[in-house]
Amino acid sequence: MSQRLTADLIVTGAAQLVTMAKSERVPRIGPELRELSIVRDGSFAVANGRIIAVGSRDHVFAAVSASAQTRKLDVAGGVIIPGFVDCHTHTVFAEYRLDEYEWRVAGTPYAEIAARGGGIAKSVEHLRATPQSTLLERTRQRVYSAIRHGTTTIEIKSGYGLSLEHELKQLRVVRQLRDELPIQVVATFLGAHAIPPEARSDREGYVQALIHEMIPAVAAEGLAEFNDVFCEVGAFSREETERILRSGQRAGLKARIHADELTDTGGAELAATVGAVSADHLKKTNDQGIDRMAKAGVFGVLLPGTSFGLPSLDFAPALKMVEAGVRLALASDFNPGSSTSESMPMMTSIACSHMRLSPAEALSMATYNPAFVLGRENEVGSIEIGKRADFLVLDGQDYREVMNHFGVNPVARVFVSGREWDRTERHRE
Amino acid sequence: MSQRLTADLIVTGAAQLVTMAKSERVPRIGPELRELSIVRDGSFAVANGRIIAVGSRDHVFAAVSASAQTRKLDVAGGVIIPGFVDCHTHTVFAEYRLDEYEWRVAGTPYAEIAARGGGIAKSVEHLRATPQSTLLERTRQRVYSAIRHGTTTIEIKSGYGLSLEHELKQLRVVRQLRDELPIQVVATFLGAHAIPPEARSDREGYVQALIHEMIPAVAAEGLAEFNDVFCEVGAFSREETERILRSGQRAGLKARIHADELTDTGGAELAATVGAVSADHLKKTNDQGIDRMAKAGVFGVLLPGTSFGLPSLDFAPALKMVEAGVRLALASDFNPGSSTSESMPMMTSIACSHMRLSPAEALSMATYNPAFVLGRENEVGSIEIGKRADFLVLDGQDYREVMNHFGVNPVARVFVSGREWDRTERHRE
């Protein structure tokens, strides 16, 4: 008989313990998205920050030893879910674009907002003028708020610098947070977010700078795991996107694409062609693109907050993608100009109201599946033996309140690697 | 020279002090909804729970005296707005209808949900089976959460009892909260929310019971200020609504109507005819109804959370009503089966995204105007001399973040009659 591990923490009394466990470690697709693996009156044990046993109380107490140091947490009929994995954000920014928000709500066309100096260009202007230390402090407070709303793994992109200096500045902020915070922070280089103002007469010059200067510098400093491109009319063409992504792949950066957000540019198909991990947005993707993504195993990352915040109120065809067997995730797209929210619970609410995803589908797409997008499927996304003990104790009695009780943070307590995050930490920007 | 009042509290340093002050104490209509009366670097003073001076720091220090007991609050560049006045809620309920939420998201027609025993009937079943003490505790925790989200005046309706005993039970819960909480709690009798199951073969018998038993009992016990009727196909006809409302008026209860939510039943016009204070919902109201409301001074209470939560995603024609000069307010409609949120900030976000109201219009409609709906216009809704010192210190630097930063509670601190509400109070249901 093998020696039993000694638990640092034993959690008991969860009326609903939503483990998201799956027999094979592969993404959930189609009807599997509705299978959450809920243990009634569930329990689990943690040692060295990792899950070492999960199941009924009796099972867990039989499987592990307790010592005098073992902490006990009885959630007394509460609900526990895995921490959210937010796999698409632009959290390093200087400030919200509030004037534009008013214009957008009033229906001002994007072209006119751009003509007034708005859009991504405005955030680039703001970011370039903001020192790294200020950006760090503002981003830190935003990530604290995301954690209070249950995010325990977060991806953060650059893309408001658009020059070697300022892209590195953004990514160093991300690295600092990765180093200081207990949660998983994953960096993506998005130098190809827009053509910067100073390069408008020389697009090719900027693409060359991305390929020959910026990507190599980012890779050399180990500042990012992913390379992302905004493939869109007015941003980067398919041909440019492909060259930039392949260049990143040669430097060891996995590819992602902002695809088919405003127009159908064939971004979904391109993602399949280049072997991108994900295509994100996908509001305008055609059936062929959906089919190619399903066959190639490209993740579709859906961003309902963007449609709500713009507001555009047209949404990616989520149910059609579920039906087609596409690997799917939900993310916040948190940014200063459209999806101005770091709340993953809010994203699941919008996904249910507007995309008609079921609460279970939305939860799978906000926890288990996005861990695969970020290459963290052996670390986070479910409450399974060997994974980090990242979990949330919710207010309420049923996980569906996360979606149903919209606009109200359902997260009572956040645990990261088995340690409680101090939710009294608050931000003032 | 008159003697200067001694302040209990002096607040300074608000980068934006949104007072909502207006030269005449009348509702804001049309373009006035955009005029918020913002004082830059604003200050105000409070004595005995009421505002005694507002303006620049110099003005306020010249207008009042400070003593050793005077508290000073420097909000250091923050934003202050009046507390929210939520003038339409159904906060006394037993539990959320989560199974129905899944069905609704999946597009199940209401008729089928009703056939499965769902809808209001299900909440009536739940409420009748729940003792008053349990209802009180659950409602109290919900109101605490509403306060944390900035609500400092709340209207609460009955309407899940539908019998003398259980309607009184609900209203006694409201009275208890009115008596124990520092915020303003306003009660509305909504016995005419639906025909109760046991009266389906005798509608007229139930209307008679409302008129001859329930309304007199509610009025005699002083349990409500308002009498409300759900005027809708399947609920109460125009003719029944008018009889019930006039009976309430004779008993001293002011009239309100749930009007034109699902079908255009002429509820808006009826509100004008009977002299109702408000017509609420108004998703299907026709142009003539809008015109009658504007001319009669009937408030339109718009409930964007209901459309989001159902989800139906059709909204009242708010901009058309602004244009027509209708008196307008926003409210949460917080209830267990459609608008499952007590967050007024969230309601303003949905109003901007879906109704295309500007942030300023949404704020006027969530603070100043609804105070008139509840007959509290001399008490709450703005930061003006003589009114209660109900105000919110926000996170962020601009009131528009309330709407723009959606799904995240923007309220850092809540003050009711000049005293801070302890926001560490949390609920576990």
Coordinates of N, CA and C in Angstrom, one line a residue, chain A residues 34 75-79 96-99 101-102 104-107 145 148-149 305-313 334 336 338-343 346-354 356-360 393-401 403-412 423-424 426-429, chain B residues 34 75-79 96-99 101-102 104-107 145 148-149 305-313 334 336 338-343 346-354 356-360 393-401 403-412 423-424 426-429:
Chain A
R34 N -21.4 20.7 -22.1 CA -22.4 20.7 -21.1 C -22.1 19.8 -19.9
V75 N -17.1 24.8 3.3 CA -17.8 25.9 2.7 C -19.3 25.8 2.9
A76 N -19.7 24.8 3.7 CA -21.1 24.8 4.3 C -22.2 25.0 3.3
G77 N -22.2 24.1 2.3 CA -23.3 24.1 1.3 C -23.1 25.1 0.2
G78 N -21.9 25.7 0.1 CA -21.6 26.6 -1.0 C -21.3 25.9 -2.3
V79 N -20.9 26.7 -3.3 CA -20.6 26.2 -4.6 C -19.1 26.5 -4.9
Y96 N -9.1 54.6 -20.0 CA -10.3 54.4 -20.8 C -10.5 55.5 -21.8
R97 N -11.2 55.2 -22.9 CA -11.5 56.2 -23.9 C -12.9 56.6 -23.7
L98 N -13.2 57.4 -22.7 CA -14.6 57.7 -22.3 C -15.3 58.6 -23.3
D99 N -14.6 59.6 -23.9 CA -15.3 60.4 -24.8 C -15.8 59.5 -26.0
Y101 N -16.6 56.5 -25.9 CA -17.7 55.7 -25.4 C -19.0 56.4 -25.7
E102 N -19.0 57.7 -25.3 CA -20.2 58.5 -25.6 C -20.5 58.5 -27.1
R104 N -19.7 56.4 -29.4 CA -20.1 55.1 -29.9 C -21.5 54.8 -29.5
V105 N -21.9 55.1 -28.2 CA -23.2 54.9 -27.8 C -24.2 55.7 -28.6
A106 N -23.8 56.9 -29.0 CA -24.6 57.8 -29.9 C -24.6 57.3 -31.3
G107 N -23.9 56.3 -31.6 CA -23.9 55.7 -33.0 C -23.0 56.3 -34.0
S145 N -8.4 43.5 -9.6 CA -9.9 43.5 -9.8 C -10.3 42.2 -10.5
R148 N -10.4 39.4 -8.1 CA -11.6 39.5 -7.3 C -12.8 39.0 -8.0
H149 N -12.8 39.1 -9.3 CA -13.9 38.5 -10.1 C -13.7 37.1 -10.5
G305 N -18.1 40.5 -24.6 CA -18.0 41.8 -24.0 C -17.7 42.9 -25.0
T306 N -17.0 42.5 -26.1 CA -16.7 43.5 -27.1 C -18.0 44.0 -27.8
S307 N -18.8 43.1 -28.1 CA -20.1 43.5 -28.8 C -21.0 44.3 -27.8
F308 N -21.0 43.9 -26.6 CA -21.8 44.7 -25.6 C -21.2 46.1 -25.4
G309 N -19.9 46.1 -25.3 CA -19.3 47.4 -24.9 C -19.2 48.4 -26.0
L310 N -19.1 47.9 -27.2 CA -18.9 48.9 -28.3 C -19.9 50.0 -28.4
P311 N -21.2 49.8 -28.3 CA -21.9 48.5 -28.5 C -22.2 48.3 -29.9
S312 N -22.0 47.1 -30.4 CA -22.4 46.7 -31.7 C -23.6 45.7 -31.7
L313 N -23.6 44.9 -30.7 CA -24.7 43.9 -30.4 C -24.8 42.9 -31.6
F334 N -10.7 42.4 -22.4 CA -10.6 43.6 -21.6 C -9.6 44.6 -22.2
P336 N -9.3 49.3 -23.3 CA -9.8 50.6 -22.9 C -10.9 51.1 -23.9
S338 N -13.4 49.0 -26.0 CA -14.6 48.3 -26.5 C -15.1 47.4 -25.3
S339 N -14.3 46.4 -25.0 CA -14.7 45.5 -23.9 C -14.1 46.0 -22.6
T340 N -14.8 47.0 -22.0 CA -14.2 47.7 -20.9 C -14.6 47.0 -19.6
S341 N -14.3 45.7 -19.5 CA -14.6 45.0 -18.3 C -13.7 43.8 -18.2
E342 N -13.2 43.6 -17.0 CA -12.3 42.5 -16.6 C -13.1 41.4 -16.0
S343 N -14.4 41.5 -15.9 CA -15.2 40.5 -15.2 C -15.6 39.3 -16.1
M346 N -19.3 38.4 -15.9 CA -20.1 39.2 -16.8 C -20.0 38.7 -18.2
M347 N -18.9 38.2 -18.6 CA -18.8 37.6 -20.0 C -19.7 36.4 -20.1
T348 N -19.7 35.6 -19.1 CA -20.6 34.4 -19.2 C -22.1 34.8 -19.2
S349 N -22.4 35.9 -18.5 CA -23.8 36.4 -18.6 C -24.2 36.9 -20.0
I350 N -23.3 37.7 -20.6 CA -23.6 38.2 -21.9 C -23.6 37.0 -22.9
A351 N -22.7 36.0 -22.7 CA -22.7 34.9 -23.6 C -24.0 34.1 -23.5
C352 N -24.6 34.0 -22.4 CA -25.9 33.3 -22.3 C -27.0 34.2 -22.8
S353 N -27.0 35.5 -22.5 CA -28.1 36.3 -23.0 C -28.1 36.5 -24.5
H354 N -26.9 36.8 -25.0 CA -26.8 37.2 -26.4 C -26.4 36.0 -27.4
R356 N -26.8 32.8 -26.5 CA -27.7 31.7 -26.2 C -26.9 30.4 -25.9
L357 N -25.7 30.6 -25.4 CA -25.0 29.5 -24.8 C -25.7 29.1 -23.5
S358 N -25.7 27.8 -23.1 CA -26.2 27.4 -21.8 C -25.2 27.8 -20.8
P359 N -25.6 28.0 -19.5 CA -24.7 28.3 -18.4 C -23.5 27.2 -18.4
A360 N -23.8 26.0 -18.6 CA -22.8 25.0 -18.5 C -21.8 25.2 -19.7
V393 N -14.9 30.1 -4.4 CA -16.1 29.8 -3.5 C -17.1 30.9 -3.9
L394 N -18.2 30.5 -4.4 CA -19.2 31.4 -4.9 C -20.3 31.8 -3.8
D395 N -20.8 33.0 -3.9 CA -22.1 33.3 -3.3 C -23.2 32.4 -3.9
G396 N -24.2 32.1 -3.2 CA -25.3 31.4 -3.9 C -25.1 29.9 -3.8
Q397 N -26.1 29.2 -4.4 CA -26.2 27.7 -4.1 C -26.1 26.9 -5.4
D398 N -25.8 27.6 -6.5 CA -25.9 26.9 -7.8 C -25.0 27.7 -8.8
Y399 N -24.1 27.0 -9.5 CA -23.2 27.7 -10.4 C -23.9 28.5 -11.4
R400 N -25.1 28.2 -11.7 CA -25.8 29.0 -12.8 C -26.1 30.4 -12.3
E401 N -26.0 30.7 -11.0 CA -26.1 32.1 -10.6 C -25.0 33.0 -11.1
M403 N -24.1 33.2 -14.1 CA -24.6 33.8 -15.3 C -25.9 34.6 -15.1
N404 N -26.8 34.0 -14.3 CA -28.1 34.5 -14.1 C -28.1 35.8 -13.3
H405 N -27.3 35.9 -12.3 CA -27.3 37.0 -11.4 C -26.3 38.1 -11.9
F406 N -26.7 38.6 -13.1 CA -25.7 39.4 -13.9 C -25.4 40.7 -13.3
G407 N -24.1 41.1 -13.6 CA -23.7 42.4 -13.1 C -23.3 42.5 -11.6
V408 N -23.4 41.3 -11.0 CA -23.0 41.3 -9.5 C -21.9 40.2 -9.4
N409 N -20.8 40.6 -8.8 CA -19.7 39.6 -8.7 C -20.1 38.4 -7.8
P410 N -20.2 37.2 -8.4 CA -20.6 36.1 -7.6 C -19.5 35.4 -6.8
V411 N -18.3 36.0 -6.9 CA -17.2 35.3 -6.2 C -17.0 35.8 -4.8
A412 N -17.2 34.9 -3.9 CA -17.0 35.3 -2.5 C -15.5 35.2 -2.0
R423 N -9.2 39.5 -0.6 CA -10.1 40.3 -1.5 C -10.4 41.7 -0.9
T424 N -9.8 42.1 0.2 CA -10.0 43.4 0.7 C -9.1 44.4 0.0
R426 N -8.1 46.8 -2.7 CA -9.0 47.5 -3.6 C -8.2 48.5 -4.4
H427 N -8.7 48.9 -5.6 CA -8.0 49.8 -6.4 C -8.6 51.2 -6.4
R428 N -7.7 52.1 -6.6 CA -8.1 53.5 -6.9 C -7.3 53.9 -8.1
E429 N -7.9 54.2 -9.2 CA -7.1 54.6 -10.3 C -7.1 56.1 -10.4
Chain B
R34 N -29.4 65.6 -19.9 CA -27.9 65.6 -20.0 C -27.2 66.6 -19.1
V75 N -11.8 63.2 -0.7 CA -11.8 62.0 -1.6 C -10.7 62.1 -2.7
A76 N -9.8 63.1 -2.5 CA -8.5 63.1 -3.3 C -8.7 62.8 -4.8
G77 N -9.5 63.6 -5.4 CA -9.6 63.5 -6.9 C -10.6 62.5 -7.3
G78 N -11.4 62.0 -6.4 CA -12.4 61.0 -6.8 C -13.7 61.6 -7.4
V79 N -14.6 60.7 -7.6 CA -15.9 61.2 -8.2 C -17.0 60.9 -7.2
Y96 N -34.3 32.2 -6.8 CA -34.1 32.4 -8.2 C -34.8 31.2 -9.0
R97 N -35.2 31.4 -10.2 CA -35.8 30.3 -11.0 C -34.8 29.9 -12.0
L98 N -33.8 29.2 -11.5 CA -32.6 28.9 -12.4 C -32.9 27.9 -13.5
D99 N -33.8 26.9 -13.2 CA -34.1 26.0 -14.3 C -34.7 26.8 -15.5
Y101 N -34.3 29.8 -16.2 CA -33.2 30.6 -16.9 C -32.6 29.8 -18.0
E102 N -32.3 28.6 -17.7 CA -31.7 27.7 -18.8 C -32.7 27.6 -19.9
R104 N -35.1 29.6 -20.8 CA -35.3 30.9 -21.5 C -34.1 31.1 -22.4
V105 N -32.9 30.9 -21.9 CA -31.7 31.1 -22.7 C -31.8 30.2 -24.0
A106 N -32.3 29.0 -23.8 CA -32.5 28.1 -24.9 C -33.6 28.4 -25.8
G107 N -34.4 29.5 -25.5 CA -35.4 29.9 -26.4 C -36.8 29.3 -26.2
S145 N -26.7 44.0 -0.6 CA -26.0 44.0 -1.9 C -26.4 45.1 -2.8
R148 N -24.5 48.0 -1.5 CA -23.1 48.0 -1.9 C -22.9 48.5 -3.4
H149 N -24.0 48.3 -4.2 CA -23.9 48.7 -5.6 C -24.5 50.1 -5.7
G305 N -32.8 45.8 -17.6 CA -32.3 44.5 -17.1 C -33.3 43.4 -17.4
T306 N -34.5 43.7 -17.5 CA -35.5 42.7 -17.8 C -35.3 42.1 -19.2
S307 N -35.0 43.0 -20.2 CA -34.8 42.5 -21.5 C -33.5 41.7 -21.6
F308 N -32.5 42.2 -20.8 CA -31.2 41.5 -20.8 C -31.3 40.1 -20.2
G309 N -32.1 40.1 -19.1 CA -32.1 38.9 -18.3 C -33.0 37.8 -18.8
L310 N -34.0 38.2 -19.5 CA -35.0 37.2 -20.0 C -34.4 36.1 -20.8
P311 N -33.5 36.2 -21.7 CA -33.3 37.4 -22.5 C -34.3 37.6 -23.6
S312 N -34.8 38.8 -23.8 CA -35.6 39.0 -25.0 C -34.9 40.0 -25.9
L313 N -34.1 40.9 -25.3 CA -33.3 41.8 -26.1 C -34.1 42.8 -27.0
F334 N -35.5 44.2 -10.2 CA -34.9 43.1 -9.6 C -36.0 42.1 -9.2
P336 N -36.9 37.4 -9.3 CA -36.2 36.0 -9.4 C -36.3 35.4 -10.8
S338 N -36.5 37.3 -14.2 CA -36.1 38.0 -15.5 C -35.0 38.9 -15.2
S339 N -35.2 40.0 -14.5 CA -34.1 40.9 -14.2 C -33.5 40.5 -12.9
T340 N -32.6 39.5 -13.0 CA -32.0 38.9 -11.8 C -30.8 39.7 -11.4
S341 N -30.9 41.0 -11.2 CA -29.8 41.8 -10.7 C -30.3 43.0 -10.0
E342 N -29.7 43.3 -8.8 CA -29.9 44.4 -8.0 C -29.0 45.6 -8.3
S343 N -28.2 45.4 -9.3 CA -27.1 46.5 -9.6 C -27.6 47.6 -10.5
M346 N -25.2 48.4 -13.3 CA -25.4 47.5 -14.5 C -26.6 47.9 -15.3
M347 N -27.6 48.4 -14.7 CA -28.8 48.9 -15.5 C -28.4 50.1 -16.3
T348 N -27.6 51.0 -15.8 CA -27.2 52.1 -16.6 C -26.3 51.6 -17.8
S349 N -25.5 50.6 -17.6 CA -24.7 50.1 -18.7 C -25.5 49.5 -19.8
I350 N -26.5 48.7 -19.4 CA -27.4 48.1 -20.4 C -28.2 49.2 -21.1
A351 N -28.6 50.2 -20.3 CA -29.3 51.3 -21.0 C -28.5 52.1 -22.0
C352 N -27.2 52.2 -21.8 CA -26.4 52.9 -22.8 C -26.1 51.9 -24.0
S353 N -25.8 50.7 -23.7 CA -25.5 49.7 -24.8 C -26.7 49.5 -25.6
H354 N -27.9 49.2 -25.0 CA -29.0 48.7 -25.7 C -30.1 49.8 -26.1
R356 N -29.3 53.1 -26.1 CA -28.5 54.2 -26.6 C -28.7 55.5 -25.9
L357 N -29.1 55.4 -24.6 CA -29.1 56.6 -23.8 C -27.6 57.0 -23.6
S358 N -27.4 58.3 -23.4 CA -26.0 58.7 -23.1 C -25.8 58.5 -21.6
P359 N -24.5 58.4 -21.2 CA -24.2 58.2 -19.8 C -24.9 59.2 -18.9
A360 N -25.0 60.5 -19.3 CA -25.6 61.5 -18.5 C -27.1 61.3 -18.4
V393 N -19.0 57.5 -3.3 CA -17.7 57.7 -3.8 C -17.3 56.6 -4.7
L394 N -17.0 57.0 -6.0 CA -16.7 56.0 -7.0 C -15.3 55.6 -7.1
D395 N -15.0 54.4 -7.6 CA -13.7 54.2 -8.2 C -13.6 54.9 -9.5
G396 N -12.4 55.3 -9.9 CA -12.3 55.9 -11.2 C -12.3 57.4 -11.1
Q397 N -12.2 58.1 -12.2 CA -12.0 59.5 -12.3 C -13.1 60.2 -13.0
D398 N -14.1 59.5 -13.5 CA -15.1 60.1 -14.3 C -16.4 59.3 -14.1
Y399 N -17.6 60.0 -14.0 CA -18.8 59.3 -13.7 C -19.2 58.3 -14.8
R400 N -18.7 58.6 -16.0 CA -19.0 57.7 -17.2 C -18.5 56.3 -17.0
E401 N -17.5 56.1 -16.1 CA -17.0 54.8 -15.9 C -18.1 53.9 -15.3
M403 N -21.0 53.5 -16.4 CA -21.7 52.8 -17.5 C -20.6 52.0 -18.3
N404 N -19.5 52.7 -18.6 CA -18.5 52.1 -19.5 C -17.8 50.9 -18.9
H405 N -17.6 50.9 -17.6 CA -16.8 49.8 -17.0 C -17.9 48.8 -16.5
F406 N -18.5 48.1 -17.4 CA -19.7 47.3 -17.2 C -19.4 46.0 -16.4
G407 N -20.3 45.6 -15.6 CA -20.2 44.4 -14.9 C -19.3 44.4 -13.7
V408 N -18.8 45.6 -13.4 CA -17.9 45.8 -12.2 C -18.5 46.9 -11.4
N409 N -18.6 46.6 -10.1 CA -19.2 47.6 -9.2 C -18.3 48.8 -9.1
P410 N -18.8 49.9 -9.5 CA -17.9 51.1 -9.5 C -18.0 51.8 -8.1
V411 N -18.8 51.3 -7.2 CA -19.0 52.1 -5.9 C -18.0 51.7 -4.9
A412 N -17.1 52.6 -4.5 CA -16.1 52.3 -3.5 C -16.7 52.5 -2.1
R423 N -19.3 48.4 4.0 CA -19.4 47.5 2.8 C -18.7 46.2 3.0
T424 N -18.2 45.9 4.2 CA -17.6 44.6 4.4 C -18.7 43.6 4.7
R426 N -21.3 41.1 4.0 CA -21.6 40.3 2.8 C -22.7 39.3 3.0
H427 N -23.2 38.8 2.0 CA -24.3 37.9 2.1 C -23.9 36.5 1.7
R428 N -24.5 35.5 2.3 CA -24.5 34.1 1.9 C -25.9 33.6 1.9
E429 N -26.4 33.3 0.7 CA -27.8 32.8 0.7 C -27.8 31.3 0.7

